């Protein structure tokens, strides 16, 4: 047995010495590794991650059934997996769309058009954040339900078109008045784009996640829905409890105070400053 092991080891080492690695091979491996890493980052903490684990288990069972000559099981699993590509495109449609949007809004493309940081816009956004927090805290204290969506780099014009266009500067008074019960605009979401209140009474897509807690209502499900379909940040105020929640990237963070909310809303500004001070709203052309 030791002789066999020694033989295989010598053959392996001999084959290794015959391998010639060029700089292009290193570049090729680096690109593939980077793509795999980005895919793992994109699907982490999403439904896709759980589904991929399930598919991996099916592949292992298929191979085991082949080794054990379980022909019927192997035939069923093999034919099922043969349609896996089409099934993946259907099941992972939200995740694939998010990945393509991430590529489309990559800073790599924007850097060629950027001419400098827009400090005035950054200061304006900081002031707007304070107005949003002031309004949200008032609504929370008085248990007035609210849903505020801050658009990211993925445009949600189709959502804006479902509501009433306002196109106003952000003020806490206006936000509070919008969500006062029994007023024309209180039912629906407010959309904030480019540091302005773009529209109110907008309809959002509801999340289809079956694992959402039953105690969360339509506003929370709508907030999760828009966060699953874009990179928008959705702020929710519960009218039953006054609890403030934020939905982002398909996840929901609850029981937030003013400091935590401020950090979340200023996060894009901080990230852009770390990346050469780029504008948080648009590229200068």
Coordinates of C-alpha atoms in Angstrom, one line a residue:
X1 CA 0.0 0.0 0.0
X2 CA 2.9 2.3 0.8
X3 CA 4.3 1.6 -2.6
X4 CA 1.0 2.6 -4.3
X5 CA 0.9 5.8 -2.3
X6 CA 4.5 6.6 -3.2
X7 CA 3.8 5.9 -6.9
X8 CA 0.8 8.2 -6.9
X9 CA 2.7 10.9 -5.0
X10 CA 5.5 10.8 -7.5
X11 CA 3.1 11.0 -10.4
X12 CA 1.3 14.0 -8.8
X13 CA 4.6 15.8 -8.3
X14 CA 5.7 15.0 -11.8
X15 CA 2.5 16.4 -13.2
X16 CA 2.9 19.5 -11.1
X17 CA 6.3 20.2 -12.5
X18 CA 4.9 20.0 -16.0
X19 CA 2.4 22.8 -15.4
X20 CA 3.4 26.1 -16.8
X21 CA 1.6 29.1 -15.3
X22 CA 1.7 32.3 -17.4
X23 CA 0.7 35.8 -16.1
X24 CA -2.5 35.5 -18.1
X25 CA -3.4 32.4 -16.1
X26 CA -2.9 34.3 -12.8
X27 CA -5.2 37.1 -14.1
X28 CA -7.7 34.5 -15.2
X29 CA -7.8 32.9 -11.8
X30 CA -7.9 36.3 -10.0
X31 CA -11.0 37.4 -12.1
X32 CA -12.8 34.1 -11.5
X33 CA -12.0 34.3 -7.7
X34 CA -13.3 37.9 -7.6
X35 CA -16.5 37.0 -9.4
X36 CA -17.1 34.0 -7.0
X37 CA -16.5 36.3 -4.0
X38 CA -18.9 38.9 -5.3
X39 CA -21.6 36.3 -5.9
X40 CA -21.2 35.0 -2.3
X41 CA -21.5 38.6 -1.0
X42 CA -24.6 39.3 -3.1
X43 CA -26.4 36.1 -2.0
X44 CA -25.4 36.2 1.7
X45 CA -28.4 36.5 4.0
X46 CA -30.8 36.1 1.1
X47 CA -33.2 33.4 0.1
X48 CA -30.8 32.4 -2.7
X49 CA -28.2 31.3 -0.1
X50 CA -30.7 28.8 1.5
X51 CA -31.8 27.6 -1.9
X52 CA -28.2 27.0 -3.0
X53 CA -27.6 24.9 0.1
X54 CA -30.6 22.8 -0.8
X55 CA -29.4 22.4 -4.4
X56 CA -25.9 21.3 -3.1
X57 CA -27.6 18.6 -0.9
X58 CA -29.5 17.3 -4.0
X59 CA -26.3 17.1 -6.0
X60 CA -24.6 15.1 -3.2
X61 CA -27.6 12.8 -3.0
X62 CA -27.6 12.3 -6.7
X63 CA -23.9 11.3 -6.7
X64 CA -24.5 9.0 -3.7
X65 CA -27.4 7.3 -5.4
X66 CA -25.2 6.7 -8.5
X67 CA -22.5 5.0 -6.3
X68 CA -25.1 2.8 -4.6
X69 CA -26.8 1.9 -7.9
X70 CA -30.1 3.4 -6.8
X71 CA -31.2 3.8 -10.4
X72 CA -34.7 5.1 -9.9
X73 CA -33.7 7.8 -7.4
X74 CA -30.7 8.7 -9.5
X75 CA -32.9 9.0 -12.7
X76 CA -35.4 11.2 -10.9
X77 CA -32.7 13.5 -9.4
X78 CA -30.7 13.7 -12.6
X79 CA -33.7 14.7 -14.7
X80 CA -34.8 17.2 -12.0
X81 CA -31.3 18.8 -12.0
X82 CA -31.3 19.0 -15.8
X83 CA -33.9 21.7 -15.6
X84 CA -32.1 23.4 -12.8
X85 CA -30.7 26.3 -14.9
X86 CA -34.2 27.4 -16.0
X87 CA -35.5 26.9 -12.4
X88 CA -32.6 29.0 -11.0
X89 CA -33.4 31.9 -13.4
X90 CA -37.0 31.9 -12.2
X91 CA -36.4 31.4 -8.5
X92 CA -33.4 33.7 -8.2
X93 CA -34.9 36.5 -10.4
X94 CA -34.9 39.2 -7.6
X95 CA -31.3 38.3 -6.7
X96 CA -30.1 38.2 -10.3
X97 CA -31.8 41.6 -10.9
X98 CA -30.1 43.1 -7.8
X99 CA -26.7 41.7 -9.0
X100 CA -27.1 43.3 -12.4
X101 CA -28.2 46.6 -10.9
X102 CA -25.1 46.4 -8.6
X103 CA -22.9 46.0 -11.7
X104 CA -24.7 48.8 -13.5
X105 CA -24.2 51.3 -10.6
X106 CA -20.6 50.3 -10.0
X107 CA -18.3 53.2 -9.1
X108 CA -15.9 51.8 -11.7
X109 CA -18.0 53.3 -14.5
X110 CA -18.8 56.5 -12.7
X111 CA -15.3 57.5 -11.9
X112 CA -14.6 58.3 -15.6
X113 CA -17.3 61.0 -15.4
X114 CA -16.6 62.5 -12.0
X115 CA -15.0 65.9 -11.7
X116 CA -15.1 66.5 -8.0
X117 CA -17.1 66.2 -4.8
X118 CA -20.3 68.2 -4.4
X119 CA -19.9 69.6 -0.9
X120 CA -23.0 71.7 -1.2
X121 CA -25.2 68.7 -1.9
X122 CA -23.6 66.8 1.0
X123 CA -24.3 69.6 3.5
X124 CA -27.8 69.8 2.2
X125 CA -28.4 66.1 2.7
X126 CA -27.1 66.3 6.3
X127 CA -29.6 69.0 7.0
X128 CA -32.3 67.0 5.3
X129 CA -31.5 64.0 7.5
X130 CA -32.1 66.1 10.6
X131 CA -35.5 67.1 9.2
X132 CA -36.4 63.5 8.5
X133 CA -35.3 62.4 12.0
X134 CA -37.3 65.3 13.6
X135 CA -40.4 64.2 11.7
X136 CA -40.0 60.5 12.4
X137 CA -39.5 61.0 16.1
X138 CA -42.7 63.2 16.3
X139 CA -44.6 60.5 14.4
X140 CA -43.2 57.8 16.6
X141 CA -44.1 59.7 19.8
X142 CA -47.7 60.2 18.7
X143 CA -48.0 56.7 17.1
X144 CA -48.8 58.0 13.6
X145 CA -48.0 55.4 11.0
X146 CA -45.5 56.5 8.3
X147 CA -43.5 55.0 5.4
X148 CA -40.6 57.1 4.0
X149 CA -38.4 55.7 1.2
X150 CA -35.0 57.2 0.4
X151 CA -34.1 56.3 -3.2
X152 CA -30.6 54.9 -3.7
X153 CA -28.7 54.6 -6.9
X154 CA -31.3 52.3 -8.4
X155 CA -34.0 54.5 -9.8
X156 CA -37.6 53.8 -8.7
X157 CA -39.5 56.1 -11.1
X158 CA -42.1 53.4 -11.6
X159 CA -42.9 53.7 -7.9
X160 CA -42.9 57.5 -8.0
X161 CA -45.4 57.5 -10.8
X162 CA -48.0 55.7 -8.7
X163 CA -48.2 58.6 -6.3
X164 CA -48.7 62.4 -6.2
X165 CA -45.7 64.4 -7.4
X166 CA -44.7 67.0 -4.8
X167 CA -41.1 67.9 -5.7
X168 CA -40.5 69.9 -2.5
X169 CA -37.6 70.6 -0.2
X170 CA -37.5 68.3 2.8
X171 CA -39.0 69.7 6.0
X172 CA -40.2 68.0 9.1
X173 CA -43.5 70.0 9.1
X174 CA -44.4 68.8 5.6
X175 CA -43.5 65.2 6.3
X176 CA -45.6 65.2 9.5
X177 CA -48.6 66.8 7.7
X178 CA -48.5 64.2 5.0
X179 CA -48.9 61.3 7.4
X180 CA -51.6 62.9 9.6
X181 CA -54.5 60.4 9.5
X182 CA -57.5 61.0 7.3
X183 CA -55.6 63.4 5.0
X184 CA -55.5 62.8 1.2
X185 CA -51.8 61.8 1.1
X186 CA -51.4 59.9 4.4
X187 CA -52.0 56.4 2.9
X188 CA -48.9 55.3 1.0
X189 CA -45.2 56.0 0.9
X190 CA -43.3 59.2 0.6
X191 CA -40.4 59.0 -1.8
X192 CA -37.2 61.1 -1.3
X193 CA -35.0 61.5 -4.4
X194 CA -32.0 63.8 -4.7
X195 CA -32.6 65.4 -1.4
X196 CA -36.2 66.4 -2.1
X197 CA -39.6 65.0 -1.3
X198 CA -40.4 63.8 -4.8
X199 CA -43.8 62.2 -4.3
X200 CA -46.3 61.0 -1.7
X201 CA -49.1 58.4 -1.5
X202 CA -47.0 56.0 -3.6
X203 CA -47.7 52.2 -3.8
X204 CA -44.9 49.9 -3.0
X205 CA -44.5 46.2 -3.9
X206 CA -45.2 43.9 -1.0
X207 CA -42.5 41.4 0.1
X208 CA -43.4 37.8 -0.6
X209 CA -41.1 36.5 2.1
X210 CA -43.0 33.9 4.1
X211 CA -40.8 34.2 7.1
X212 CA -41.8 37.8 8.0
X213 CA -43.2 38.0 11.5
X214 CA -47.0 38.0 11.7
X215 CA -46.9 41.0 14.0
X216 CA -45.6 43.2 11.2
X217 CA -48.3 44.9 9.1
X218 CA -48.6 46.0 5.5
X219 CA -46.2 49.0 5.9
X220 CA -43.4 46.8 7.0
X221 CA -44.1 44.3 4.2
X222 CA -44.1 47.1 1.7
X223 CA -40.8 48.5 3.1
X224 CA -39.2 45.1 2.8
X225 CA -40.6 44.8 -0.7
X226 CA -39.0 48.0 -2.0
X227 CA -35.7 47.0 -0.3
X228 CA -35.7 43.6 -2.0
X229 CA -36.3 45.2 -5.4
X230 CA -33.8 48.1 -5.1
X231 CA -31.1 49.7 -3.0
X232 CA -33.6 52.1 -1.4
X233 CA -33.8 52.7 2.4
X234 CA -37.3 52.5 3.8
X235 CA -38.2 54.0 7.2
X236 CA -41.3 52.7 8.9
X237 CA -43.2 54.0 11.9
X238 CA -45.7 51.6 13.4
X239 CA -49.1 53.2 14.2
X240 CA -49.7 50.5 16.9
X241 CA -46.5 50.8 18.9
X242 CA -44.7 53.8 17.5
X243 CA -41.6 51.6 16.9
X244 CA -39.2 52.9 14.2
X245 CA -37.8 50.3 11.8
X246 CA -35.6 50.5 8.7
X247 CA -35.6 48.1 5.7
X248 CA -32.6 47.8 3.6
X249 CA -31.3 45.1 1.2
X250 CA -34.1 42.8 2.1
X251 CA -33.5 43.0 5.9
X252 CA -35.4 44.8 8.6
X253 CA -33.9 46.6 11.7
X254 CA -36.3 47.5 14.4
X255 CA -36.5 49.6 17.6
X256 CA -34.3 52.4 16.3
X257 CA -33.6 55.7 18.0
X258 CA -32.5 59.0 16.5
X259 CA -28.7 58.2 16.6
X260 CA -29.1 54.9 14.9
X261 CA -31.4 56.4 12.3
X262 CA -28.9 59.2 11.7
X263 CA -26.1 56.7 11.1
X264 CA -28.2 54.7 8.6
X265 CA -29.3 57.8 6.6
X266 CA -25.7 59.2 6.5
X267 CA -24.2 55.9 5.6
X268 CA -24.1 56.6 1.8
X269 CA -22.4 59.9 2.5
X270 CA -19.8 58.3 4.6
X271 CA -19.2 55.5 2.1
X272 CA -18.8 58.0 -0.7
X273 CA -16.4 60.2 1.3
X274 CA -14.3 57.1 1.9
X275 CA -14.2 56.5 -1.9
X276 CA -12.5 59.7 -2.9
X277 CA -15.3 62.1 -1.7
X278 CA -17.7 61.3 -4.5
X279 CA -21.2 62.8 -4.5
X280 CA -23.9 60.7 -2.9
X281 CA -26.6 61.7 -5.4
X282 CA -25.2 62.0 -9.0
X283 CA -22.1 62.2 -11.1
X284 CA -21.1 65.6 -12.4
X285 CA -21.0 65.6 -16.2

